[in-house]
CSV table of C-alpha atoms and ligand atoms in Angstrom, one decimal:
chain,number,residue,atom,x,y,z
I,12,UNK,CA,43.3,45.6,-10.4
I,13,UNK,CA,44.2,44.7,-14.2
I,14,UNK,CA,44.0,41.1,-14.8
I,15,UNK,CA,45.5,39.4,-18.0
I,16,UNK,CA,43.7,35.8,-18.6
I,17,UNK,CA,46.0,33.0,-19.8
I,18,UNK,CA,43.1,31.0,-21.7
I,19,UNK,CA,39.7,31.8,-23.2
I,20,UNK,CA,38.4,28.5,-22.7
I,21,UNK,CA,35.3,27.2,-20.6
I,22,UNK,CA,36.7,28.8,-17.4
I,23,UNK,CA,38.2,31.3,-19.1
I,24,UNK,CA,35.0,33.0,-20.9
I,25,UNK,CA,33.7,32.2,-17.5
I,26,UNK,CA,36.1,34.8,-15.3
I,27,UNK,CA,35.5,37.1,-18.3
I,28,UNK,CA,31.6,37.2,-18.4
I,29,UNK,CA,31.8,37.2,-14.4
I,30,UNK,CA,34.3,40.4,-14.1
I,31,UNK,CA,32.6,42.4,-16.4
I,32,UNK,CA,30.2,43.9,-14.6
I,33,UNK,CA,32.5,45.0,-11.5
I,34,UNK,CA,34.9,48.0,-11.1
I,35,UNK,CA,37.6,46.6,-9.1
I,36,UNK,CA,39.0,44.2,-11.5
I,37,UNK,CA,39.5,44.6,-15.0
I,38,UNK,CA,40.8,42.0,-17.5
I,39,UNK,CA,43.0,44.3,-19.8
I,40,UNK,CA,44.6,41.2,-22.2
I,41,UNK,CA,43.5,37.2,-23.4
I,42,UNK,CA,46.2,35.3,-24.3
I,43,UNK,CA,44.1,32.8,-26.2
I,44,UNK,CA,45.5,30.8,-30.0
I,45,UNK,CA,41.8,31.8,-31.5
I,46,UNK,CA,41.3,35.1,-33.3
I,47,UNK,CA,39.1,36.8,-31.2
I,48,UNK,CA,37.6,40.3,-30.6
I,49,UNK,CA,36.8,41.4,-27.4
I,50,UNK,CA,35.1,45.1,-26.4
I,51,UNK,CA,37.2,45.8,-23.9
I,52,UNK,CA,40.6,43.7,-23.7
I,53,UNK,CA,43.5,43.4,-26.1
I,54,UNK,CA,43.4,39.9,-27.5
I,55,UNK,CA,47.2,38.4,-27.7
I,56,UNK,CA,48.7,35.6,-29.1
I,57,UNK,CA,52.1,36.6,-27.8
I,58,UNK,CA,52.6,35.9,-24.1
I,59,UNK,CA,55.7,39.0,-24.3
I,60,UNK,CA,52.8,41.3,-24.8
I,61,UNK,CA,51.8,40.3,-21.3
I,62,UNK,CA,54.9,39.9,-19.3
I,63,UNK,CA,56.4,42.8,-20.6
I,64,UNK,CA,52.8,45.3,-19.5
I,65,UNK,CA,53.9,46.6,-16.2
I,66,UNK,CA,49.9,47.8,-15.8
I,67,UNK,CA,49.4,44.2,-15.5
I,68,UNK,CA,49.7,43.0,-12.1
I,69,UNK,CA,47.8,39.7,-12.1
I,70,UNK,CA,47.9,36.5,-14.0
I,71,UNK,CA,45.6,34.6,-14.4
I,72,UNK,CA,46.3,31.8,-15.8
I,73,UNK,CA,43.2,29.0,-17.0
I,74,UNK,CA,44.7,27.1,-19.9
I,75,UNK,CA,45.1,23.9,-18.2
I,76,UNK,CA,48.0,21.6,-19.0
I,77,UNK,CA,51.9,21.5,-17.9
I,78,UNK,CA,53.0,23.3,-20.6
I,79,UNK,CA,53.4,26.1,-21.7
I,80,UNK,CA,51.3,27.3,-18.5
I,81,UNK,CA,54.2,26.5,-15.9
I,82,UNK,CA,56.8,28.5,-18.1
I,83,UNK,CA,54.2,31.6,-18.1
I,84,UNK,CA,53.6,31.1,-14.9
I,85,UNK,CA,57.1,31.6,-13.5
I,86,UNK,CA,58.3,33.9,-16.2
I,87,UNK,CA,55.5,35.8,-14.7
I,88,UNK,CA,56.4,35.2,-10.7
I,89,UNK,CA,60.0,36.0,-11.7
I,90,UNK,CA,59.0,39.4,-13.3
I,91,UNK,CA,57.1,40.1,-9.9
I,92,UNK,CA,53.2,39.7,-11.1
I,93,UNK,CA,51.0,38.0,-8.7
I,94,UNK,CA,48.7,34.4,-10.1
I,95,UNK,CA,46.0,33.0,-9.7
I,96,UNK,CA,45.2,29.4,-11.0
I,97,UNK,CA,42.5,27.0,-11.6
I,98,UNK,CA,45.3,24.7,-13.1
I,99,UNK,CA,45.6,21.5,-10.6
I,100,UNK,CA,47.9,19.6,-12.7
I,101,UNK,CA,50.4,22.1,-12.7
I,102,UNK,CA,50.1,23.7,-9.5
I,103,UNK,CA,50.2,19.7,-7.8
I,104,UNK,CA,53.2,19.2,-10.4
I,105,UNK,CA,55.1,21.9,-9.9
I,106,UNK,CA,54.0,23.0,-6.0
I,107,UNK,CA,57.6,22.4,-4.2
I,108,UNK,CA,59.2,24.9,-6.8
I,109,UNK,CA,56.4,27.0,-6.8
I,110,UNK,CA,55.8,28.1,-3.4
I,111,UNK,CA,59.3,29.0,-2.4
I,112,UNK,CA,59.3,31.4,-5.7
I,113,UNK,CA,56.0,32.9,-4.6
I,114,UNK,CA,58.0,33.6,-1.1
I,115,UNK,CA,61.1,34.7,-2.6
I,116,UNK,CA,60.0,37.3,-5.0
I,117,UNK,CA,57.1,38.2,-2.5
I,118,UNK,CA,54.4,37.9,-4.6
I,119,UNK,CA,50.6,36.6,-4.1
I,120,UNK,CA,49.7,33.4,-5.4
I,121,UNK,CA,46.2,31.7,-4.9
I,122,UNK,CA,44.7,28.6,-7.1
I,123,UNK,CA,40.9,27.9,-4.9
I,124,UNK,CA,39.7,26.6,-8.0
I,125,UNK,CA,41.7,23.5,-8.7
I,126,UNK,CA,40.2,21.7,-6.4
I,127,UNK,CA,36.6,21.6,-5.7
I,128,UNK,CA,35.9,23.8,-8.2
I,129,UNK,CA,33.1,26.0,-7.2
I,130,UNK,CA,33.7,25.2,-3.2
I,131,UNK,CA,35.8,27.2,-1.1
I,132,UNK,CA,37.9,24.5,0.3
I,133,UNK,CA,41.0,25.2,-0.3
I,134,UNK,CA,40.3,29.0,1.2
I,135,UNK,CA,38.6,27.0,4.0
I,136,UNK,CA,41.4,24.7,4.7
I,137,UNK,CA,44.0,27.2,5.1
I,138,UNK,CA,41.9,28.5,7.8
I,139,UNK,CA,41.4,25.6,9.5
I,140,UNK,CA,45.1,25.1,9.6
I,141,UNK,CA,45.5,28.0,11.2
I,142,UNK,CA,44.4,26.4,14.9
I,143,UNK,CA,43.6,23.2,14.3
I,144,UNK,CA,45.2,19.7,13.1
I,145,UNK,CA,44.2,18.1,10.2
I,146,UNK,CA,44.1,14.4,10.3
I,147,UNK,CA,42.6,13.2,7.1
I,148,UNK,CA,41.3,14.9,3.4
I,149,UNK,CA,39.6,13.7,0.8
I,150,UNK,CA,36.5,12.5,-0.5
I,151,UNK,CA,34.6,13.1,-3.8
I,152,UNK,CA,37.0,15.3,-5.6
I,153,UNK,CA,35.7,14.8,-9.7
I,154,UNK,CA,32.6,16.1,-11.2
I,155,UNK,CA,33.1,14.2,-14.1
I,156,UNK,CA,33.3,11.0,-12.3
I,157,UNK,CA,30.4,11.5,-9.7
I,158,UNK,CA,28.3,12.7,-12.8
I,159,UNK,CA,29.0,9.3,-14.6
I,160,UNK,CA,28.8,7.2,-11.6
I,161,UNK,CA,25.2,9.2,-10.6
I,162,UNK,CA,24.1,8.7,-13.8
I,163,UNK,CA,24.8,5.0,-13.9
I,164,UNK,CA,23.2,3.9,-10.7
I,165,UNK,CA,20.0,6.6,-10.9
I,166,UNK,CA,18.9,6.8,-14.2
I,167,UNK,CA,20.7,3.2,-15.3
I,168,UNK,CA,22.8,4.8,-18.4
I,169,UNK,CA,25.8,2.9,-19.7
I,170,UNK,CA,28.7,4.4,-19.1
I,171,UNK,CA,29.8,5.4,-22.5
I,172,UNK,CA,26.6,7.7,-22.2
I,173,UNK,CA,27.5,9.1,-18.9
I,174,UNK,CA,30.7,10.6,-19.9
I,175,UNK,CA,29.5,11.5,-23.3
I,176,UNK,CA,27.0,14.0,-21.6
I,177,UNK,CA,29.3,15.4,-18.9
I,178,UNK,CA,31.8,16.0,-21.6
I,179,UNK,CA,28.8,17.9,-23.4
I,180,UNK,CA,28.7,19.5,-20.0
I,181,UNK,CA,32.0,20.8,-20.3
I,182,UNK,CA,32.8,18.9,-16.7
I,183,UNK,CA,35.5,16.7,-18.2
I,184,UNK,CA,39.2,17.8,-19.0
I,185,UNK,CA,40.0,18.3,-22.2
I,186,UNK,CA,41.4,14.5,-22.2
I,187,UNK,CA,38.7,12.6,-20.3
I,188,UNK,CA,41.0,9.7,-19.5
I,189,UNK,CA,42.7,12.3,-17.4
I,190,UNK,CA,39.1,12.2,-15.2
I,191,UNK,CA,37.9,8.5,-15.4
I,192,UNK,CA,41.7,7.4,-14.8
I,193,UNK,CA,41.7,9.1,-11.3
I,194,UNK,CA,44.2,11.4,-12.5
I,195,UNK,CA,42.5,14.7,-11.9
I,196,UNK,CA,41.3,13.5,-8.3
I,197,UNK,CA,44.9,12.6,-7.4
I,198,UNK,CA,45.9,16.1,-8.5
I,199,UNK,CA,43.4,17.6,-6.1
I,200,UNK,CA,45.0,14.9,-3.8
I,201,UNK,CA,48.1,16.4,-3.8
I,202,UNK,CA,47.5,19.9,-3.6
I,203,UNK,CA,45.1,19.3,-0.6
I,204,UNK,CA,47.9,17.1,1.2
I,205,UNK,CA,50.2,19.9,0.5
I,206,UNK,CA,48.0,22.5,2.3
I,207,UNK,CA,46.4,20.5,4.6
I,208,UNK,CA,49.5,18.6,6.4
I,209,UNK,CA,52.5,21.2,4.8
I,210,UNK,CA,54.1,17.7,3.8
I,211,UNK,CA,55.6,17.6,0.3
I,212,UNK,CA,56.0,13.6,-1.6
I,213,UNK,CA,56.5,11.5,-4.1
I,214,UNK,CA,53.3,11.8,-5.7
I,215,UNK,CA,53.9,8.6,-8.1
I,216,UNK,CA,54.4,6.5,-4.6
I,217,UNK,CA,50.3,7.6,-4.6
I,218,UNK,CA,48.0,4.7,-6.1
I,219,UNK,CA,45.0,5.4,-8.2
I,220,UNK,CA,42.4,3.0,-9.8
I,221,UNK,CA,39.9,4.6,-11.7
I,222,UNK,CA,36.6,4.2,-12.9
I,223,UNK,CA,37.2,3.4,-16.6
I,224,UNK,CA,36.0,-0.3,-16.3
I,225,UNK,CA,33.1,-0.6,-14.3
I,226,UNK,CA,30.0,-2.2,-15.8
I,227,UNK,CA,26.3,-1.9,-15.4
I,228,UNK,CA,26.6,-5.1,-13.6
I,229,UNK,CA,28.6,-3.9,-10.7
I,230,UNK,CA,26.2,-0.6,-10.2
I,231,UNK,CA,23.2,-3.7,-10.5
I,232,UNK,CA,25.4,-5.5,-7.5
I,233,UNK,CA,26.4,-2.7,-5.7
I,234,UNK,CA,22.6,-1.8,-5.5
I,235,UNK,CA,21.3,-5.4,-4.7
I,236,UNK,CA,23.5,-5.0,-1.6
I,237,UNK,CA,22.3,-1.4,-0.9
I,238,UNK,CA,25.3,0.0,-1.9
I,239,UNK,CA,27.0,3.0,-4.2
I,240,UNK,CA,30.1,3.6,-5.8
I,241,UNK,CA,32.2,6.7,-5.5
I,242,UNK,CA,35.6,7.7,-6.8
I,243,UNK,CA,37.4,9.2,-3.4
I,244,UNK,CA,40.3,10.1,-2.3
I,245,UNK,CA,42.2,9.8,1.1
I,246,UNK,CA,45.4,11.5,2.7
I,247,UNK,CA,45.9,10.4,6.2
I,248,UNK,CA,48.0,11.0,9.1
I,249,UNK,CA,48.4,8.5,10.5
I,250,UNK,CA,51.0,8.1,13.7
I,251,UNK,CA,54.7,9.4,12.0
I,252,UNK,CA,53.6,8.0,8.2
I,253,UNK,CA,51.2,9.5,5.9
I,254,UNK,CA,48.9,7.2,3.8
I,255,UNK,CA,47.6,8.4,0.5
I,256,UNK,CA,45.5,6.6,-2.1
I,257,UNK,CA,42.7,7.3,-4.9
I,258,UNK,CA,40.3,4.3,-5.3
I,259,UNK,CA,36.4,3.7,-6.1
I,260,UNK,CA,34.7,3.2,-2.7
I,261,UNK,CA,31.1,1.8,-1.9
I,262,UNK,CA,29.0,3.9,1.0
I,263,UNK,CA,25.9,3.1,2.3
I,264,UNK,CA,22.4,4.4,0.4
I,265,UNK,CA,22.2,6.1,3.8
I,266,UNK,CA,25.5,7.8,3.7
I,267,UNK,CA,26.3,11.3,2.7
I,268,UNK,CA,28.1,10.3,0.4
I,269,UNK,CA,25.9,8.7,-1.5
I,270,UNK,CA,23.5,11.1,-2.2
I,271,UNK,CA,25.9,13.3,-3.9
I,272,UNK,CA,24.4,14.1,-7.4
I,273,UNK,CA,25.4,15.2,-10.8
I,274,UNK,CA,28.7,17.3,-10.9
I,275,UNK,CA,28.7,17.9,-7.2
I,276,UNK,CA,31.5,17.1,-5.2
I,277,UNK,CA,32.1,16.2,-1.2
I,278,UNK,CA,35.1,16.9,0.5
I,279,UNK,CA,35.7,16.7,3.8
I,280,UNK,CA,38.4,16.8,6.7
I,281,UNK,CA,39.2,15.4,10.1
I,282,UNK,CA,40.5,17.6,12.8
I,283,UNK,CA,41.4,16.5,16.3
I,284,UNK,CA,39.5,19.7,17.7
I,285,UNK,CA,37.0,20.2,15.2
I,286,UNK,CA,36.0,16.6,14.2
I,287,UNK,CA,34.8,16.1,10.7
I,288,UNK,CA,33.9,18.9,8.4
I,289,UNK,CA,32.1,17.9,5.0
I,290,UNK,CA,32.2,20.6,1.7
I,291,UNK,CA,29.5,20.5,-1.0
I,292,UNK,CA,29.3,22.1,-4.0
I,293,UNK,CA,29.8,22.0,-7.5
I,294,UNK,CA,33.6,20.4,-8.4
I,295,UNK,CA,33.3,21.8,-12.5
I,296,UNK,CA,31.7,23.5,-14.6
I,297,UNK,CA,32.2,26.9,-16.7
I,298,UNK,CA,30.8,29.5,-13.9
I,299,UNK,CA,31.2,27.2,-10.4
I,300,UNK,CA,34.8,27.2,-11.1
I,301,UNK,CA,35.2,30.9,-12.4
I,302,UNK,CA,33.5,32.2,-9.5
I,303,UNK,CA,36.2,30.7,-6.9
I,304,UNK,CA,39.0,32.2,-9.6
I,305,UNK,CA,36.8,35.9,-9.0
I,306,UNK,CA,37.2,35.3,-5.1
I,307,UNK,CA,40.7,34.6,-5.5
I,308,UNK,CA,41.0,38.3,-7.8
I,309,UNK,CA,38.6,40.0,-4.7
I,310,UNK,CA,41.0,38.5,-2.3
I,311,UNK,CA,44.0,39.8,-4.2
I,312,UNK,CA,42.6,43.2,-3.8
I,313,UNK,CA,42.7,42.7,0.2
I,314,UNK,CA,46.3,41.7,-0.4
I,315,UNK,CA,45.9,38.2,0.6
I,316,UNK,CA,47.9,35.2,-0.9
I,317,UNK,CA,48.4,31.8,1.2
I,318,UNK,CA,49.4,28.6,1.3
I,319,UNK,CA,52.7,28.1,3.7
I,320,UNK,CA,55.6,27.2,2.2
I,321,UNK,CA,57.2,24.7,5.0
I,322,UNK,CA,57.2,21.3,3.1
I,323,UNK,CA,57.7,18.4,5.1
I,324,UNK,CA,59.0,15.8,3.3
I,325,UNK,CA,57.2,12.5,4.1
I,326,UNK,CA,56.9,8.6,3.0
I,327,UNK,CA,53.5,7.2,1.7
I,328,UNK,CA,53.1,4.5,3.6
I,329,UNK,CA,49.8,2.6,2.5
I,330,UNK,CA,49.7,-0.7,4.7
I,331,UNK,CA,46.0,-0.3,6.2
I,332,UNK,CA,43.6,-3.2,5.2
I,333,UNK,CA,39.7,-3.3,3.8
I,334,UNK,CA,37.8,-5.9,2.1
I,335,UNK,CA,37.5,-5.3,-2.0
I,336,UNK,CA,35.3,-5.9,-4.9
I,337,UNK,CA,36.9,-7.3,-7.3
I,338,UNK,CA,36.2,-7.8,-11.1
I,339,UNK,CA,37.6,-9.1,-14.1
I,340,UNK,CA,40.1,-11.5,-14.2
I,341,UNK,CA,41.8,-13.8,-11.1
I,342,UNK,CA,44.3,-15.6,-10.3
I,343,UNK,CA,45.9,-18.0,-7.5
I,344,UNK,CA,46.6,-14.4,-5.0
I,345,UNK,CA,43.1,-13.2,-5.4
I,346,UNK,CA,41.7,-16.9,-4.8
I,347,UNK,CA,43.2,-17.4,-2.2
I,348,UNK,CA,41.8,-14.0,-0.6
I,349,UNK,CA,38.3,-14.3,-2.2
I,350,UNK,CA,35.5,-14.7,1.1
I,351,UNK,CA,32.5,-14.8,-1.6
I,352,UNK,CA,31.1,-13.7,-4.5
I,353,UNK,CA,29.2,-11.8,-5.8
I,354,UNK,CA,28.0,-12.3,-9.4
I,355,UNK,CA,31.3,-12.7,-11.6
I,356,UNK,CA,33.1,-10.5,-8.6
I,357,UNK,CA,35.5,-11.7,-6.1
I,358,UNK,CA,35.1,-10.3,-2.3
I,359,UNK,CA,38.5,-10.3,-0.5
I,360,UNK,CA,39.2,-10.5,2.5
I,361,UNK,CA,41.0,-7.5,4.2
I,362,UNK,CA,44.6,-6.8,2.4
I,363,UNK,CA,46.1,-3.8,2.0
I,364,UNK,CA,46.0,-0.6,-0.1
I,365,UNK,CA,49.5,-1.5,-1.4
I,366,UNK,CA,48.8,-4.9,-2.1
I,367,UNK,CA,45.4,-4.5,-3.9
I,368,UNK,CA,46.5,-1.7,-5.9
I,369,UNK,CA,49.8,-3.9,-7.0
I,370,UNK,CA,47.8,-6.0,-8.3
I,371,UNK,CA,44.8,-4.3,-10.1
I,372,UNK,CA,48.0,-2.7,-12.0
I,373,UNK,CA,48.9,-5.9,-13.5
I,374,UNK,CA,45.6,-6.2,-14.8
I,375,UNK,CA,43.9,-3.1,-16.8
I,376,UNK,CA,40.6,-4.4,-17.5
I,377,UNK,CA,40.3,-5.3,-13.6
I,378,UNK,CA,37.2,-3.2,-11.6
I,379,UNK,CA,37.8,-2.7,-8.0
I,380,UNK,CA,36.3,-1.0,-5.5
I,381,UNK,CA,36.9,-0.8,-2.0
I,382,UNK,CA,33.7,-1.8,0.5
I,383,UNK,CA,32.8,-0.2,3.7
I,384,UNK,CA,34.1,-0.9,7.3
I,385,UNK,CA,30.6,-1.1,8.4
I,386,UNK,CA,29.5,-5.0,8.8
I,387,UNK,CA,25.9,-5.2,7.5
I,388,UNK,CA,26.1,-5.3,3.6
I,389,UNK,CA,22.5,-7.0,2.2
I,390,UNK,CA,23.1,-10.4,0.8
R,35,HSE,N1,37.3,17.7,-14.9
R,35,HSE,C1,37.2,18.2,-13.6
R,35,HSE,C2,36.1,17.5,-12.9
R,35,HSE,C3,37.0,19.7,-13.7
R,35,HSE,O1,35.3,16.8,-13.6
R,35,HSE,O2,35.9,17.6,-11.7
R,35,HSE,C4,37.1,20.4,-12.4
R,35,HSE,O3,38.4,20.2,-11.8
């Protein structure tokens, strides 16, 4: 199988290094804007050199972004070469376009590593489809994130520090914001709601309150009251509406959750035969992630693409109610919904997603998080 890599960046080196050695899968061209000298693959600046090399029968595309890596993308799926992708913005973006092409010019498309990076979830989650029905996704989807908030609450870093190292990491996108805003979780959001439920959206109807603004005195109250914050994500059936939302969430010290360390990421699902199934791993990094883009290339040479293409279109519908914490400004709504406090935060009483999220937007230096169902918090 000759591969051509769209990218030569921390995943891309990654696929590179990891092929070498084997004899099924070659990578014959780099597309990549450096000047660069390879031993063994043409390096291109010209993406014609590519699409127009019939021995090339795979793309491979990890440059991140919208664009140009959508137009490649389907310049490539038109001109009959199958992709692979560790590109979540674009593939959750572009997914109700995409999958019909893949269908219609019968060609194999995979993308395991944008979302979970090193985990097999995606893989995983199309099989469980297969016989089973998936109630809820989500969880700890951001590497970046869990790194920062790990770092803040175990080794008491600010959070300026945090991120500074898991940029150094090469865990962050290559515009942080994109991971402290929520933005890269709601991706993986998408795409999983996509597979896991075969229900397309309107993603922007999907809330997301990030982690930009907490403070090290909300990790110091969160751990007075035996308590630790998480950025997760949910997509839930839920009767005939779907309820999707990306918020910071405190678990229990005791909770799985909770001890999730460094980069590592937990993602689980709900299935009305299977119960609850929970996926750790690494969610970035240079060789967790290019090692899920080399199963995708193995699996291409068993002929096997996925992801169905019957897209449901549904309503986001986010009207279920949990108690938050709530820092950084008031006013007369969150007064007259505050229970206690604790510190310089407000705790609500149950509202709803919708409602919360409403209003954290009309603040931006607000700090919410939403607290667990289970009654016995420390005071
Ligand atoms: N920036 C992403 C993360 C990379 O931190 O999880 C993997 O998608």
């Amino acid at each position: 199988m000759k591969i051509a890599l769209l990218g030569f960046g921390v995943v891309g080196r990654g696929v590179y290094e990891l092929v070498a050695p084997r004899s099924d899968i070659q990578v014959t061209h780099v597309l990549c804007r450096r000047d660069l000298t390879l031993p063994d693959a043409i390096v291109t600046h010209d993406f014609q050199d590519i699409l127009l090399d019939s021995s090339i029968d795979t793309i491979v595309e990890v440059m991140g972004g919208l664009h140009p890596a959508w137009d490649y993308v389907r310049e490539a799926i038109l001109a009959g070469k199958n992709i692979i992708t560790a590109n979540k913005a674009m593939v959750a973006e572009f997914y109700d376009e995409l999958l019909p092409l893949v269908q219609e010019k019968n060609i194999l498309f995979r993308c395991t590593a944008a979302v979970g990076g090193g985990i097999g979830w995606l893989s995983e989650l199309e099989r469980v489809r297969r016989c089973e029905t998936i109630r809820k996704v989500g969880g700890i989807m951001n590497g970046t994130c869990n790194y920062i908030l790990d770092s803040m609450t175990r080794h008491g870093v600010t959070y300026a520090e945090a991120l500074s190292q898991a940029q150094h990491l090469g865990y962050a996108e290559a515009n942080p914001t994109t991971d402290v805003d929520g933005i890269d979780t709601w991706h993986k959001l998408i795409i999983s709601s996509n597979v896991a439920f075969g229900v397309s959206m309107n993603k922007h109807q999907i809330p997301v309150h990030g982690i930009r603004n907490i403070l090290a005195e909300d990790v110091a109250q969160f751990r007075s009251h035996g308590l630790c914050c998480k950025l997760v994500s949910t997509g839930q059936m839920q009767g005939g509406h779907f309820c999707a939302y990306v918020q910071p969430t405190l678990f229990y010290q005791d909770e799985i959750e909770s001890t999730v360390p460094t980069n590592y990421n937990l993602i689980t699902l709900e299935g009305n035969t299977s119960g609850r199934q929970s996926f750790y791993g690494q969610g970035a990094g240079r060789y967790p992630t290019a090692y899920n883009v080399v199963q995708d290339c193995i699996d291409f040479t068993h002929n096997h693409g996925f992801y169905s293409v019957c897209q449901r279109k549904v309503d986001i519908c986010n009207d279920n109610r949990m108690q938050y914490y709530v820092r950084g400004s008031s006013d007369s709504w969150l007064e007259e919904r505050t229970v206690e406090t604790w510190g310089k935060a407000a705790i609500t009483a149950p509202v709803s997603v919708e409602e919360m999220h409403a209003w954290c937007a009309k603040y931006p230096n607000v700090f919410m998080a939403a607290l667990p169902e289970r009654k016995d918090i420390q005071c």
